[in-house]
Short mmCIF file of C-alpha atoms (C1' of nucleotides) in Angstrom, two decimals:
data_model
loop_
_atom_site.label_atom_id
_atom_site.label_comp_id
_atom_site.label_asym_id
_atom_site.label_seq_id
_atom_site.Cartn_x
_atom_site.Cartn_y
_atom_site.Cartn_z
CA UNK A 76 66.71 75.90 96.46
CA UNK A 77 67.54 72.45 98.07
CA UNK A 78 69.89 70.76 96.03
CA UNK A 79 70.30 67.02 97.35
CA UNK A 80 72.59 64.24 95.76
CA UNK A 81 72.35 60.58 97.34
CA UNK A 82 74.81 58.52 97.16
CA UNK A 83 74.92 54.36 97.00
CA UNK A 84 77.48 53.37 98.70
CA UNK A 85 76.04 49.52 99.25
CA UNK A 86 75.57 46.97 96.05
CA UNK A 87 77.10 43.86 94.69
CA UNK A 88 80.08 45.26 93.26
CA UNK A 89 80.86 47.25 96.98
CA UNK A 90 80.26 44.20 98.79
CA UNK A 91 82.21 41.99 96.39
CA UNK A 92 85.07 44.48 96.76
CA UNK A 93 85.30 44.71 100.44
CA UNK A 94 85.05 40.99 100.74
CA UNK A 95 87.57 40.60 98.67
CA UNK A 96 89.84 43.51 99.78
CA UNK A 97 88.75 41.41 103.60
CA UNK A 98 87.84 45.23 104.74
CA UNK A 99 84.81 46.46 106.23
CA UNK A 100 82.12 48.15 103.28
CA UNK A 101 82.89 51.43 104.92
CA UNK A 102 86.50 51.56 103.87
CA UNK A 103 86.14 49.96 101.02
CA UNK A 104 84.01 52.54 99.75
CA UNK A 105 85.62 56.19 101.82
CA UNK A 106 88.45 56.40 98.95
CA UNK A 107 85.63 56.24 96.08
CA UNK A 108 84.14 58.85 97.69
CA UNK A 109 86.71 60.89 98.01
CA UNK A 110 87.83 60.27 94.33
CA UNK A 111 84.03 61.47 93.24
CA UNK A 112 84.37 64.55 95.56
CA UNK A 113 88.15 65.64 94.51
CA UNK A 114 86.75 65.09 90.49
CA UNK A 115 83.30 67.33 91.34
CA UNK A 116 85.62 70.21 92.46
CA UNK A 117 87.90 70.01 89.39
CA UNK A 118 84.93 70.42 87.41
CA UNK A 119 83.78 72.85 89.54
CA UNK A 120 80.64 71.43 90.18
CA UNK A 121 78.82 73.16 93.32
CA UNK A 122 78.50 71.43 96.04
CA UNK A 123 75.10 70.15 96.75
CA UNK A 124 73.74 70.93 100.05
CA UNK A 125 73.03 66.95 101.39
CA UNK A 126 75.04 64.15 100.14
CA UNK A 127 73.45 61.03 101.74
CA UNK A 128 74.78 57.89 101.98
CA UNK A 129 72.44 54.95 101.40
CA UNK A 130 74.16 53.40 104.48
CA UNK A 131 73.46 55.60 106.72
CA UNK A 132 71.27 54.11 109.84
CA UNK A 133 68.46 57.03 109.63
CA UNK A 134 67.93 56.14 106.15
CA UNK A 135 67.75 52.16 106.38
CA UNK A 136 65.71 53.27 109.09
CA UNK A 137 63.37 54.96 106.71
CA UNK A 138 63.66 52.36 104.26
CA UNK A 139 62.35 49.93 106.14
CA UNK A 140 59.39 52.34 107.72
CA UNK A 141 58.51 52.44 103.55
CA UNK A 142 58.71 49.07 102.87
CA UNK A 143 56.50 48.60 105.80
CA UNK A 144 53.87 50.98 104.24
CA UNK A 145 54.17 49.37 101.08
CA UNK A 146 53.56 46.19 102.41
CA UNK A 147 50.22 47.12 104.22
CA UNK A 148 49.04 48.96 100.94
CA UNK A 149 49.23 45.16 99.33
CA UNK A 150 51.78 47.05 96.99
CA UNK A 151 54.74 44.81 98.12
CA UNK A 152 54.88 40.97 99.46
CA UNK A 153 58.06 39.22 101.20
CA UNK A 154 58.73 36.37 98.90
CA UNK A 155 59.86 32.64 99.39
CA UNK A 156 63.40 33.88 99.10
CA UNK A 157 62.88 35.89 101.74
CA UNK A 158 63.37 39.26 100.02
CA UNK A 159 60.58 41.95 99.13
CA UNK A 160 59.46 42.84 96.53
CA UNK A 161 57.51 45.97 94.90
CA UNK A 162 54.41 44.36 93.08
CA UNK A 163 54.11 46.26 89.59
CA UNK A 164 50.91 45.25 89.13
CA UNK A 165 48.72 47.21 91.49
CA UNK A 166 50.67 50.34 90.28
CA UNK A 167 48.95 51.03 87.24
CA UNK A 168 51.63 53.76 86.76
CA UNK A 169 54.25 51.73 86.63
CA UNK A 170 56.18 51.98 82.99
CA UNK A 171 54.15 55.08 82.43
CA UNK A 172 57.85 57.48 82.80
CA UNK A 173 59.63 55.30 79.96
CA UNK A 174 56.50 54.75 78.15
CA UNK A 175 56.76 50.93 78.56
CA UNK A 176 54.06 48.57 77.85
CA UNK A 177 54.94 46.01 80.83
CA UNK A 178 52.98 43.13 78.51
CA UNK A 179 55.43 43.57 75.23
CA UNK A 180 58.48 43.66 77.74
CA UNK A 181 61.06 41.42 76.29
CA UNK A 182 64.40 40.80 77.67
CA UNK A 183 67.91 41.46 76.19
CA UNK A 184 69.04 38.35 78.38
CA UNK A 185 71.49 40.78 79.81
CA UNK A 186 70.21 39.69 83.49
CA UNK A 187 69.21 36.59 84.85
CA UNK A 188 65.82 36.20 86.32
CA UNK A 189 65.20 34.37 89.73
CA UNK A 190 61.51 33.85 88.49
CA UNK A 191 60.20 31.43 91.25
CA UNK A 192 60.16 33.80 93.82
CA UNK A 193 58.66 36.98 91.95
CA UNK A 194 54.60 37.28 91.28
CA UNK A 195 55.66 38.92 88.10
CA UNK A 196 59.06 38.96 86.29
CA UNK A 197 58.79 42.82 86.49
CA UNK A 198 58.61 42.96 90.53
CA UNK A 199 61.71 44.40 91.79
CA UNK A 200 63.33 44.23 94.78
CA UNK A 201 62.85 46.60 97.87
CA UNK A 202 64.61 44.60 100.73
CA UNK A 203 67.46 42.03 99.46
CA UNK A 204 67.58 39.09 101.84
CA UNK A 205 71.25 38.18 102.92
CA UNK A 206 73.22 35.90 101.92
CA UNK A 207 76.61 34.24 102.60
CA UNK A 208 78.07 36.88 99.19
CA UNK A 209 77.00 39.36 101.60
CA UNK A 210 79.20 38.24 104.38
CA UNK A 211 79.39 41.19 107.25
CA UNK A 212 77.30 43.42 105.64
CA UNK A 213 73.55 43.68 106.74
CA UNK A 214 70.37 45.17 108.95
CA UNK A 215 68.22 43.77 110.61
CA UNK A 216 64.53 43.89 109.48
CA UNK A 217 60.96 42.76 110.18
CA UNK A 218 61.69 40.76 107.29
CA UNK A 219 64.95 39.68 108.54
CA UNK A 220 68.45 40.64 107.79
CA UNK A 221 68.86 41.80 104.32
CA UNK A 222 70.07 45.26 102.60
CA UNK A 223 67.89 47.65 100.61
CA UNK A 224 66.92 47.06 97.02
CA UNK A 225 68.61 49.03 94.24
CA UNK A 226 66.08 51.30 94.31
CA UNK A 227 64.45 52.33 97.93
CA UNK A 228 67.36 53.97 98.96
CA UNK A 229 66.75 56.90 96.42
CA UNK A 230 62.95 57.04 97.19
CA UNK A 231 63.97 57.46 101.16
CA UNK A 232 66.95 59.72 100.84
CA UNK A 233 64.79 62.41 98.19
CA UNK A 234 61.61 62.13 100.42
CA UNK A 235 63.61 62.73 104.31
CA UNK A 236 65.87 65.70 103.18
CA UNK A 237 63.35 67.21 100.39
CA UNK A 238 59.60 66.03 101.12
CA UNK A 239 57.44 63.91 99.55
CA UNK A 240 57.20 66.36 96.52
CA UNK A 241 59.83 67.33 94.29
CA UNK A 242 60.45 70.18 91.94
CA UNK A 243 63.44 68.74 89.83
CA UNK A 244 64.74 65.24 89.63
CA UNK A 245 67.99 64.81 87.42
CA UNK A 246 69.65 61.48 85.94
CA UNK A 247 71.52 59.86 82.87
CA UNK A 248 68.55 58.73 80.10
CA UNK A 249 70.00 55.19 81.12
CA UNK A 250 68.37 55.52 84.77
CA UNK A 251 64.89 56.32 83.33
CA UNK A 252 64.15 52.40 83.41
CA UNK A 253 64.01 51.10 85.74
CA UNK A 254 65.68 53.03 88.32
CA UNK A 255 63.48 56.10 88.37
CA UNK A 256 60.24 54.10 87.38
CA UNK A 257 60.81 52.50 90.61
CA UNK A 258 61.60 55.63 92.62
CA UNK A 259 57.87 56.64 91.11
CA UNK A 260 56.54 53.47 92.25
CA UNK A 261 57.87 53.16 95.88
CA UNK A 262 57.54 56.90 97.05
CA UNK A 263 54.55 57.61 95.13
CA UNK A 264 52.97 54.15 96.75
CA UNK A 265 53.96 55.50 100.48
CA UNK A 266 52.89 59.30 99.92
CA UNK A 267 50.11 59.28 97.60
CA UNK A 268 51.27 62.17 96.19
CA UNK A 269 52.92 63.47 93.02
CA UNK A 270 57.10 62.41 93.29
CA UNK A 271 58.51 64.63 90.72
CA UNK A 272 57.37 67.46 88.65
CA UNK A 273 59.87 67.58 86.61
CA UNK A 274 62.51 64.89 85.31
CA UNK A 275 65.92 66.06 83.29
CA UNK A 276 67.52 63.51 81.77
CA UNK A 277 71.12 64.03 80.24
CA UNK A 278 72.00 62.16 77.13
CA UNK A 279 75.17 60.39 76.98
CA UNK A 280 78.73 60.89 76.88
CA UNK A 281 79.89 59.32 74.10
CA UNK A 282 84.21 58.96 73.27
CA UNK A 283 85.27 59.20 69.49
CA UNK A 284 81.84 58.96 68.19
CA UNK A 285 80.80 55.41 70.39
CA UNK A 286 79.84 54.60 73.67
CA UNK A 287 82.96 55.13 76.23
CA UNK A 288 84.32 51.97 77.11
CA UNK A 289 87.56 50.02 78.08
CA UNK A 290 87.47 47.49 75.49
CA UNK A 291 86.85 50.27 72.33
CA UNK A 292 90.34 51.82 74.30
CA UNK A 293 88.53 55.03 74.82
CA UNK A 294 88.03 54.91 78.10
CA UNK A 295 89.52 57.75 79.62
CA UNK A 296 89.37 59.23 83.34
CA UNK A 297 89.28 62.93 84.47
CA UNK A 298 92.98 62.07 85.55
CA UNK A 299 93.95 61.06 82.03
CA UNK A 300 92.52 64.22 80.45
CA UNK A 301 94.40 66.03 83.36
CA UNK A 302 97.27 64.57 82.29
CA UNK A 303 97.21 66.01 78.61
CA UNK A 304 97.41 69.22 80.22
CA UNK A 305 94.14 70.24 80.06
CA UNK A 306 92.29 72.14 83.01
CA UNK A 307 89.73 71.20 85.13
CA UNK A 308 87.84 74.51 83.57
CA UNK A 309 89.02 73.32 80.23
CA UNK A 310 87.20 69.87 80.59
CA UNK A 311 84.14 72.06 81.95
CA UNK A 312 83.49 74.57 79.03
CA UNK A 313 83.97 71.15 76.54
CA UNK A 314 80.98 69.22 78.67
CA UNK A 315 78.89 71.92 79.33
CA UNK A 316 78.40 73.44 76.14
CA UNK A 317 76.61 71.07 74.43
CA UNK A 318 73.06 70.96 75.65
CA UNK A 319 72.29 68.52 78.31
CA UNK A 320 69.89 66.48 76.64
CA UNK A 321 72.11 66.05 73.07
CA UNK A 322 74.76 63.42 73.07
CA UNK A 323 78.56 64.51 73.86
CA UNK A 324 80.85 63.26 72.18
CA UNK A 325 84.28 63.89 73.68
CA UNK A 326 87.13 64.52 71.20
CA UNK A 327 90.80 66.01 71.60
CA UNK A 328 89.81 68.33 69.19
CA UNK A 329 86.87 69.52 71.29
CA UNK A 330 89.20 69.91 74.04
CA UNK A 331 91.36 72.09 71.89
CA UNK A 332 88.23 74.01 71.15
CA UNK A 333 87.37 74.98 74.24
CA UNK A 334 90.96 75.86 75.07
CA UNK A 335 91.01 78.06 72.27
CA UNK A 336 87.18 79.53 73.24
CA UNK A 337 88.06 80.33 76.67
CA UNK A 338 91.48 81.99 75.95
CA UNK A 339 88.69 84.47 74.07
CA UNK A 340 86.60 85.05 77.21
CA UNK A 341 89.84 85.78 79.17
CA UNK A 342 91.47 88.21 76.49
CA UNK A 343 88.64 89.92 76.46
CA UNK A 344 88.23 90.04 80.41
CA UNK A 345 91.50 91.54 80.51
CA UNK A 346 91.22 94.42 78.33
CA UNK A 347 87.85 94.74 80.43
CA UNK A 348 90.03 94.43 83.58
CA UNK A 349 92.44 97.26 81.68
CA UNK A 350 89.66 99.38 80.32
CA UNK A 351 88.01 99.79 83.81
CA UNK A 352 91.07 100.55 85.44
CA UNK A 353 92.78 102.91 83.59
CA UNK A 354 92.12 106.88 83.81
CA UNK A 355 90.38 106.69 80.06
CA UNK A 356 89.43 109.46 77.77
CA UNK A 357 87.02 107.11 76.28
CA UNK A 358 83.95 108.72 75.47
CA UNK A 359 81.41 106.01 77.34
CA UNK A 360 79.11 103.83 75.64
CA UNK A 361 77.79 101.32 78.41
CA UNK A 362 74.84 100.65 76.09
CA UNK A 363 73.53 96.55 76.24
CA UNK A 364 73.94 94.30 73.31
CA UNK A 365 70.58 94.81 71.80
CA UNK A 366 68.61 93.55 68.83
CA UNK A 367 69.96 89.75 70.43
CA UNK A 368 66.52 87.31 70.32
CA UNK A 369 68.15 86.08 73.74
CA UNK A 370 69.31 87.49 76.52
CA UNK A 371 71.79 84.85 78.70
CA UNK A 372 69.51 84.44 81.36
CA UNK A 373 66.35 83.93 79.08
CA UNK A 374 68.34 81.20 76.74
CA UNK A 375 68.91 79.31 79.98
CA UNK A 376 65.20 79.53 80.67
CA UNK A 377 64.68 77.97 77.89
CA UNK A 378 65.14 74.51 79.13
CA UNK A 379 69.08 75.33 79.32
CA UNK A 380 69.71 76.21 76.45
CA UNK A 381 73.53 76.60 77.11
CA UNK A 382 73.98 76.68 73.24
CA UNK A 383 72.26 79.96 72.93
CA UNK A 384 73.40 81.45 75.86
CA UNK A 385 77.08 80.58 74.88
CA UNK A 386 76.03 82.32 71.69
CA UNK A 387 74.48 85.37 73.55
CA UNK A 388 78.28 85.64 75.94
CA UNK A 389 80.11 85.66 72.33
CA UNK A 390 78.31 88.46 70.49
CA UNK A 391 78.53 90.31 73.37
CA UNK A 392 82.15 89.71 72.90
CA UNK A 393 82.32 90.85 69.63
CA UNK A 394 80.22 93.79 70.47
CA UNK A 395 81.80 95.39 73.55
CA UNK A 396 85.20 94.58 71.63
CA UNK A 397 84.30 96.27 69.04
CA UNK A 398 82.96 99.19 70.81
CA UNK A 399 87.25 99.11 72.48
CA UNK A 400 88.41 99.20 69.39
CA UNK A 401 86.95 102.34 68.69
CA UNK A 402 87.89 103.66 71.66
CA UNK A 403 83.98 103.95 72.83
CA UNK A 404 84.22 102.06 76.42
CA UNK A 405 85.25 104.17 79.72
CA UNK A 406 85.74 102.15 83.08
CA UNK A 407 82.59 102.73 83.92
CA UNK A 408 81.01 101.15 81.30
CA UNK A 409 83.95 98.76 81.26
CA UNK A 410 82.77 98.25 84.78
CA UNK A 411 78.82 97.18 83.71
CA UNK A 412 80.29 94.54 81.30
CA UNK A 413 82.39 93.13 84.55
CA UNK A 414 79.69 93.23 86.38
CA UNK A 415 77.25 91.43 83.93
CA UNK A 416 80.30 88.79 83.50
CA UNK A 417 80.27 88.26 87.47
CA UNK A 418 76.67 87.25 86.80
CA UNK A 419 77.18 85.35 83.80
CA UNK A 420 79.97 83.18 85.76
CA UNK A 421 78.35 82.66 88.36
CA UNK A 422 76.61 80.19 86.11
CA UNK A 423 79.43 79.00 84.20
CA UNK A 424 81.99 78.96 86.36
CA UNK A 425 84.80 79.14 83.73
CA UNK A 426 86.38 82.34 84.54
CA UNK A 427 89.75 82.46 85.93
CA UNK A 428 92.03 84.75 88.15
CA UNK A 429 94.60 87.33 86.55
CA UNK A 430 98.14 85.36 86.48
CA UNK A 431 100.84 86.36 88.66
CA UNK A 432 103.89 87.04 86.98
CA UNK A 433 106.80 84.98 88.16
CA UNK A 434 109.73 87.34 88.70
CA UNK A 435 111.68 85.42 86.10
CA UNK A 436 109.19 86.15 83.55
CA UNK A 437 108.59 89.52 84.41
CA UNK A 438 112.57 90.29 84.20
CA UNK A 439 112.91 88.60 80.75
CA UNK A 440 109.63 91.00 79.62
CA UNK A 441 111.41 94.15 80.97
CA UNK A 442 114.14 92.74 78.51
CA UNK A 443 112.43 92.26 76.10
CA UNK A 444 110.82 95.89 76.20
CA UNK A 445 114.46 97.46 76.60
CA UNK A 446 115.30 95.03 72.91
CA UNK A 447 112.18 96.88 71.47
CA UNK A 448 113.32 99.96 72.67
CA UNK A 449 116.25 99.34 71.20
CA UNK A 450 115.26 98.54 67.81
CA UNK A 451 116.50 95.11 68.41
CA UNK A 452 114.65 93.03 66.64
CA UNK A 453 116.59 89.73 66.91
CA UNK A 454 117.23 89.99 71.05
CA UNK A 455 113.40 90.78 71.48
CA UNK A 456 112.17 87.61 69.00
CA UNK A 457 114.94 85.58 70.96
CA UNK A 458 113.16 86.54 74.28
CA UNK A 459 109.55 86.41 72.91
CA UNK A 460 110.74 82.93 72.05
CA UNK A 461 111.81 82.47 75.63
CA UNK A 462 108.97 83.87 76.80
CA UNK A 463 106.51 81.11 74.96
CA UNK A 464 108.57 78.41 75.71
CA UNK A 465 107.87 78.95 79.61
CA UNK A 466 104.47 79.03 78.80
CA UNK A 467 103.89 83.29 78.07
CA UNK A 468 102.67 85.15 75.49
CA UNK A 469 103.63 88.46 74.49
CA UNK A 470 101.66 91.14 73.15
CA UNK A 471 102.94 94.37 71.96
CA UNK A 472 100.00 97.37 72.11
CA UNK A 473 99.80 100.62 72.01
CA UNK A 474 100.00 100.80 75.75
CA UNK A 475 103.13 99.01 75.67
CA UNK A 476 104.42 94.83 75.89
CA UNK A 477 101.65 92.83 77.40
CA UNK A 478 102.49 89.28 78.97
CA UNK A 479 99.81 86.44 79.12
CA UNK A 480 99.74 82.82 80.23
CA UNK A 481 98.18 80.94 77.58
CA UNK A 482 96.63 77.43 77.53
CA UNK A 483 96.03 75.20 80.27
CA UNK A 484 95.89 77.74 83.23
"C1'" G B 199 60.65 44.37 67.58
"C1'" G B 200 58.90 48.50 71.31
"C1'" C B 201 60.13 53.23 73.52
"C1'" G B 202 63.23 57.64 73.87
"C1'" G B 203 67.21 61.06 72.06
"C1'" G B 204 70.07 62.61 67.84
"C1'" G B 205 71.23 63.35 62.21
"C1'" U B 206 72.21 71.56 60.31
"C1'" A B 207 79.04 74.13 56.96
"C1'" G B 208 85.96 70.62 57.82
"C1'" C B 209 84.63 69.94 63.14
"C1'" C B 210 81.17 71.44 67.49
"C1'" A B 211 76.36 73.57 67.59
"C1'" A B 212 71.51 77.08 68.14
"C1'" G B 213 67.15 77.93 65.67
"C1'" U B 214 62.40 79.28 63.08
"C1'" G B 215 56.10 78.16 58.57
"C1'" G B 216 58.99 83.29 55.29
"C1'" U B 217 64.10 81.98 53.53
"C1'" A B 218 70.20 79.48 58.37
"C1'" A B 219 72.91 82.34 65.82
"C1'" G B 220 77.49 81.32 67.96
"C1'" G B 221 82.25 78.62 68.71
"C1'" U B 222 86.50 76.35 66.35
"C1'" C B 223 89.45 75.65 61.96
"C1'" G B 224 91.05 77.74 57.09
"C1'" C B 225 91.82 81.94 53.64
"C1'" G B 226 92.21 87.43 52.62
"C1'" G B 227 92.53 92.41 54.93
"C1'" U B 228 93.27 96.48 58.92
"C1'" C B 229 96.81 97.01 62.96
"C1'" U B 230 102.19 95.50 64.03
"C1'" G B 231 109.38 95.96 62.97
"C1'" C B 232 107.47 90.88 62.54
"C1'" A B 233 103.96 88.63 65.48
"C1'" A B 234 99.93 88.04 68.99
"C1'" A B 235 95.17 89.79 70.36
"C1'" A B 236 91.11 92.53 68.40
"C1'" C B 237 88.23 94.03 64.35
"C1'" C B 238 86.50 93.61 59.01
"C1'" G B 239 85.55 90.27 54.86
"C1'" C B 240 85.11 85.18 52.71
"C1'" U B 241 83.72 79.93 53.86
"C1'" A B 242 75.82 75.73 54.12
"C1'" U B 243 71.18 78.50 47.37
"C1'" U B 244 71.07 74.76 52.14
"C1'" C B 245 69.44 71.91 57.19
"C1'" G B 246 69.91 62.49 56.67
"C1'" C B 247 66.69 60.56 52.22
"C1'" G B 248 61.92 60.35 49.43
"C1'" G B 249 56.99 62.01 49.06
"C1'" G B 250 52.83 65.34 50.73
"C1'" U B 251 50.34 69.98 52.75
"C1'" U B 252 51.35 75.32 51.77
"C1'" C B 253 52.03 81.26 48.05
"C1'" G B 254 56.39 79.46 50.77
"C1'" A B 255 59.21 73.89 54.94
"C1'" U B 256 65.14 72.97 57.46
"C1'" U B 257 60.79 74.00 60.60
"C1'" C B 258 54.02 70.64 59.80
"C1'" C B 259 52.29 65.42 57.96
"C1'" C B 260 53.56 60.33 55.90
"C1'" G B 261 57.24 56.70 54.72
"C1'" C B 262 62.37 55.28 54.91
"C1'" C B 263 67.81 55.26 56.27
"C1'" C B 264 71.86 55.98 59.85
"C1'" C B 265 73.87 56.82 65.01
"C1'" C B 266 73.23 56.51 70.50
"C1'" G B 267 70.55 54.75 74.79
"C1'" C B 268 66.79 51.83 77.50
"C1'" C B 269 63.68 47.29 77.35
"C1'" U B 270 63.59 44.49 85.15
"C1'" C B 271 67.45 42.21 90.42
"C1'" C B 272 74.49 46.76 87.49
"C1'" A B 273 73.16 51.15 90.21
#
RNA sequence: GGCGGGGUAGCCAAGUGGUAAGGUCGCGGUCUGCAAAACCGCUAUUCGCGGGUUCGAUUCCCGCCCCCGCCUCCA
């Protein structure tokens, strides 16, 4: 698998901010970059394996090769403004991905047309001829200088690192028109062939039950959620488990949710962890969850369904619990269940390491276990109390006091 | 108005022409000095509303309502 993720790092708003800012579009735009990188990794989204930048010279290189190819094809025309512009109408596909009749198009008024130049109101830019807004940022072209369109940059990037074919193409629902109508249009123009075979299109995050936005005051950043003490795996298990193409909506209490639905997958890691590392008497029972209508890896088959997979992780739960309880799971089996969660993470990516106990903690436990010990009830509630306040939980078993860190780690 | 996605228990959410997974919350129990965790039990005669097809529909068809998004130079 080729997993490729462009990146525009040249429009209005960059070129307004470096102008403004009086620094070059390359600097103005490094510290977004990083911001979007150091966010991916909280998340801990992997890394895809080409992150191009519509900037770079290869690829306005390649842009302008396309537009070139377009232009002999008759499917785009340099206008009296100078700029170029894809011509919708000999691309009877056009409109076809968002099921848009171009003739009952009507506008929300949201954008102002420059109709003089354009054939058709519908013709979008390819090449963006430059103006004085534009200041120092520009390339030259056979059209003159300019900057790529909003959309060529995708159609170039996808089609120089992953061919002119491609298996999977992801996106918000909001990009379906007309950004990836006009990736269709421009790379399937150049290539003849078929761009995507398949398109997955998330639905949308929504805050408090309405669109996210800074005027509603529920606008919130990764930082802010940080900042409630939530984890970057935290915020990961509350967006991922609804499925992709269902609405999100974001609440504290989902947050709280996933806190408390995680701190089940690691409890239950741990005894693993305990179970497969202890010298057990435990008559083994490594036998799979059965009778399930899913197994993980078949819900997420299933168009990803995350929902039933989640569902498939927590009756296993329940089931190899269960079968502890009872006594029934040697480290062996303990160490199939591991092994099938190594799997299962490897996908989810919400597990966590075992804490290291701070010496501090560790010497108000032993305390704690001497109060017990003692029959001191008060002294050991007074240091279980301790305990919690710095952020540990204690356990008392059969095997003796166990300490955990709890929420937010 | 057109197109697309949603409307399932307090909340989140899967699902199927044959009678509702899972998570979270709440209540009761086992265990515990008390807790915690785990486990057991309870919590939707019902799946936005109204018709229709069917032996039977939440699932199929028709109509309607509500929410979200898109409808061309913001990517």
């Amino acid at each position: 698998m080729h997993r490729v993720m462009n990146i525009t790092d040249v429009d209005d708003k960059t070129i307004r901010g470096a102008r403004e800012a009086k620094i070059p579009l390359r600097e103005f735009t490094a510290p977004f970059k990083q911001a979007f990188f150091n966010d991916i990794d909280t998340l801990r989204i992997k890394r895809a394996d080409d992150f191009p930048t519509a900037t770079d010279q290869q690829y306005i290189d390649r842009m302008i090769a396309m537009i070139a190819t377009l232009i002999t094809r008759g499917l785009a025309y340099q206008a009296d403004d100078k700029s170029v512009y894809f011509r919708i109408n000999k691309f009877p596909d056009y409109g076809k991905l968002a099921h848009f009749d171009l003739t009952q198009l009507q506008s929300t008024g949201r954008v102002k047309h420059d109709e003089y130049d354009k054939e058709h109101i519908g013709d979008f830019a390819l090449w963006k001829a430059w103006d004085e807004e534009d200041g120092a940022v520009g390339w030259e072209s056979p059209w003159g200088r300019g900057r790529p369109g909003w959309h060529i940059e995708c159609s170039a990037m996808a089609t120089a690192l992953l061919g002119d074919e491609i298996d999977i193409h992801c996106g918000g629902v909001d990009n379906i028109f007309p950004h990836h109508e006009a990736e269709i249009a421009q790379s399937e123009g150049c290539t003849g062939k078929k761009f995507v075979r398949y398109w997955l299109h998330c639905a949308h995050l929504l805050v408090d039950g309405q669109k996210m936005s800074k005027s509603l005051g529920n606008f919130y950043t990764l930082a802010d959620v940080l900042e409630k003490g939530y984890t970057g795996r935290e915020i990961r298990y509350a967006l991922m488990r609804v499925h992709y193409r269902a609405p999100l909506n974001f609440t504290w209490d989902g947050m709280e949710e996933a806190r408390q639905s995680l701190g089940r997958i690691d409890d239950w890691l741990m005894r693993l962890r305990e179970c497969s590392a202890s010298v057990s008497l435990a008559k083994g029972n490594g036998r799979q969850a059965g009778s399930l209508p899913y197994t993980f890896e078949e819900a997420l088959d299933d168009d990803l369904n995350i929902s039933a997979a989640l569902g498939f992780l927590f009756e296993t739960i329940r089931e190899t619990n269960r079968a502890m309880d009872r006594g029934e799971v040697d480290p062996a089996s303990a160490n199939v269940w591991l092994n099938w969660w190594e799997r299962v993470d490897s996908v989810l990516a919400i597990g966590h390491g075992e804490d290291e106990i701070p010496a501090e903690i560790s010497q108000l436990a032993r305390a704690r276990e001497q109060a017990r010990l003692a029959k001191d009830w008060r002294k050991s509630d007074e240091l279980r109390n301790e305990l919690n306040a710095r952020g540990w939980e204690t356990r008392d078993t059969k095997d003796g006091q166990k300490i955990t860190r709890r929420a937010g780690t």
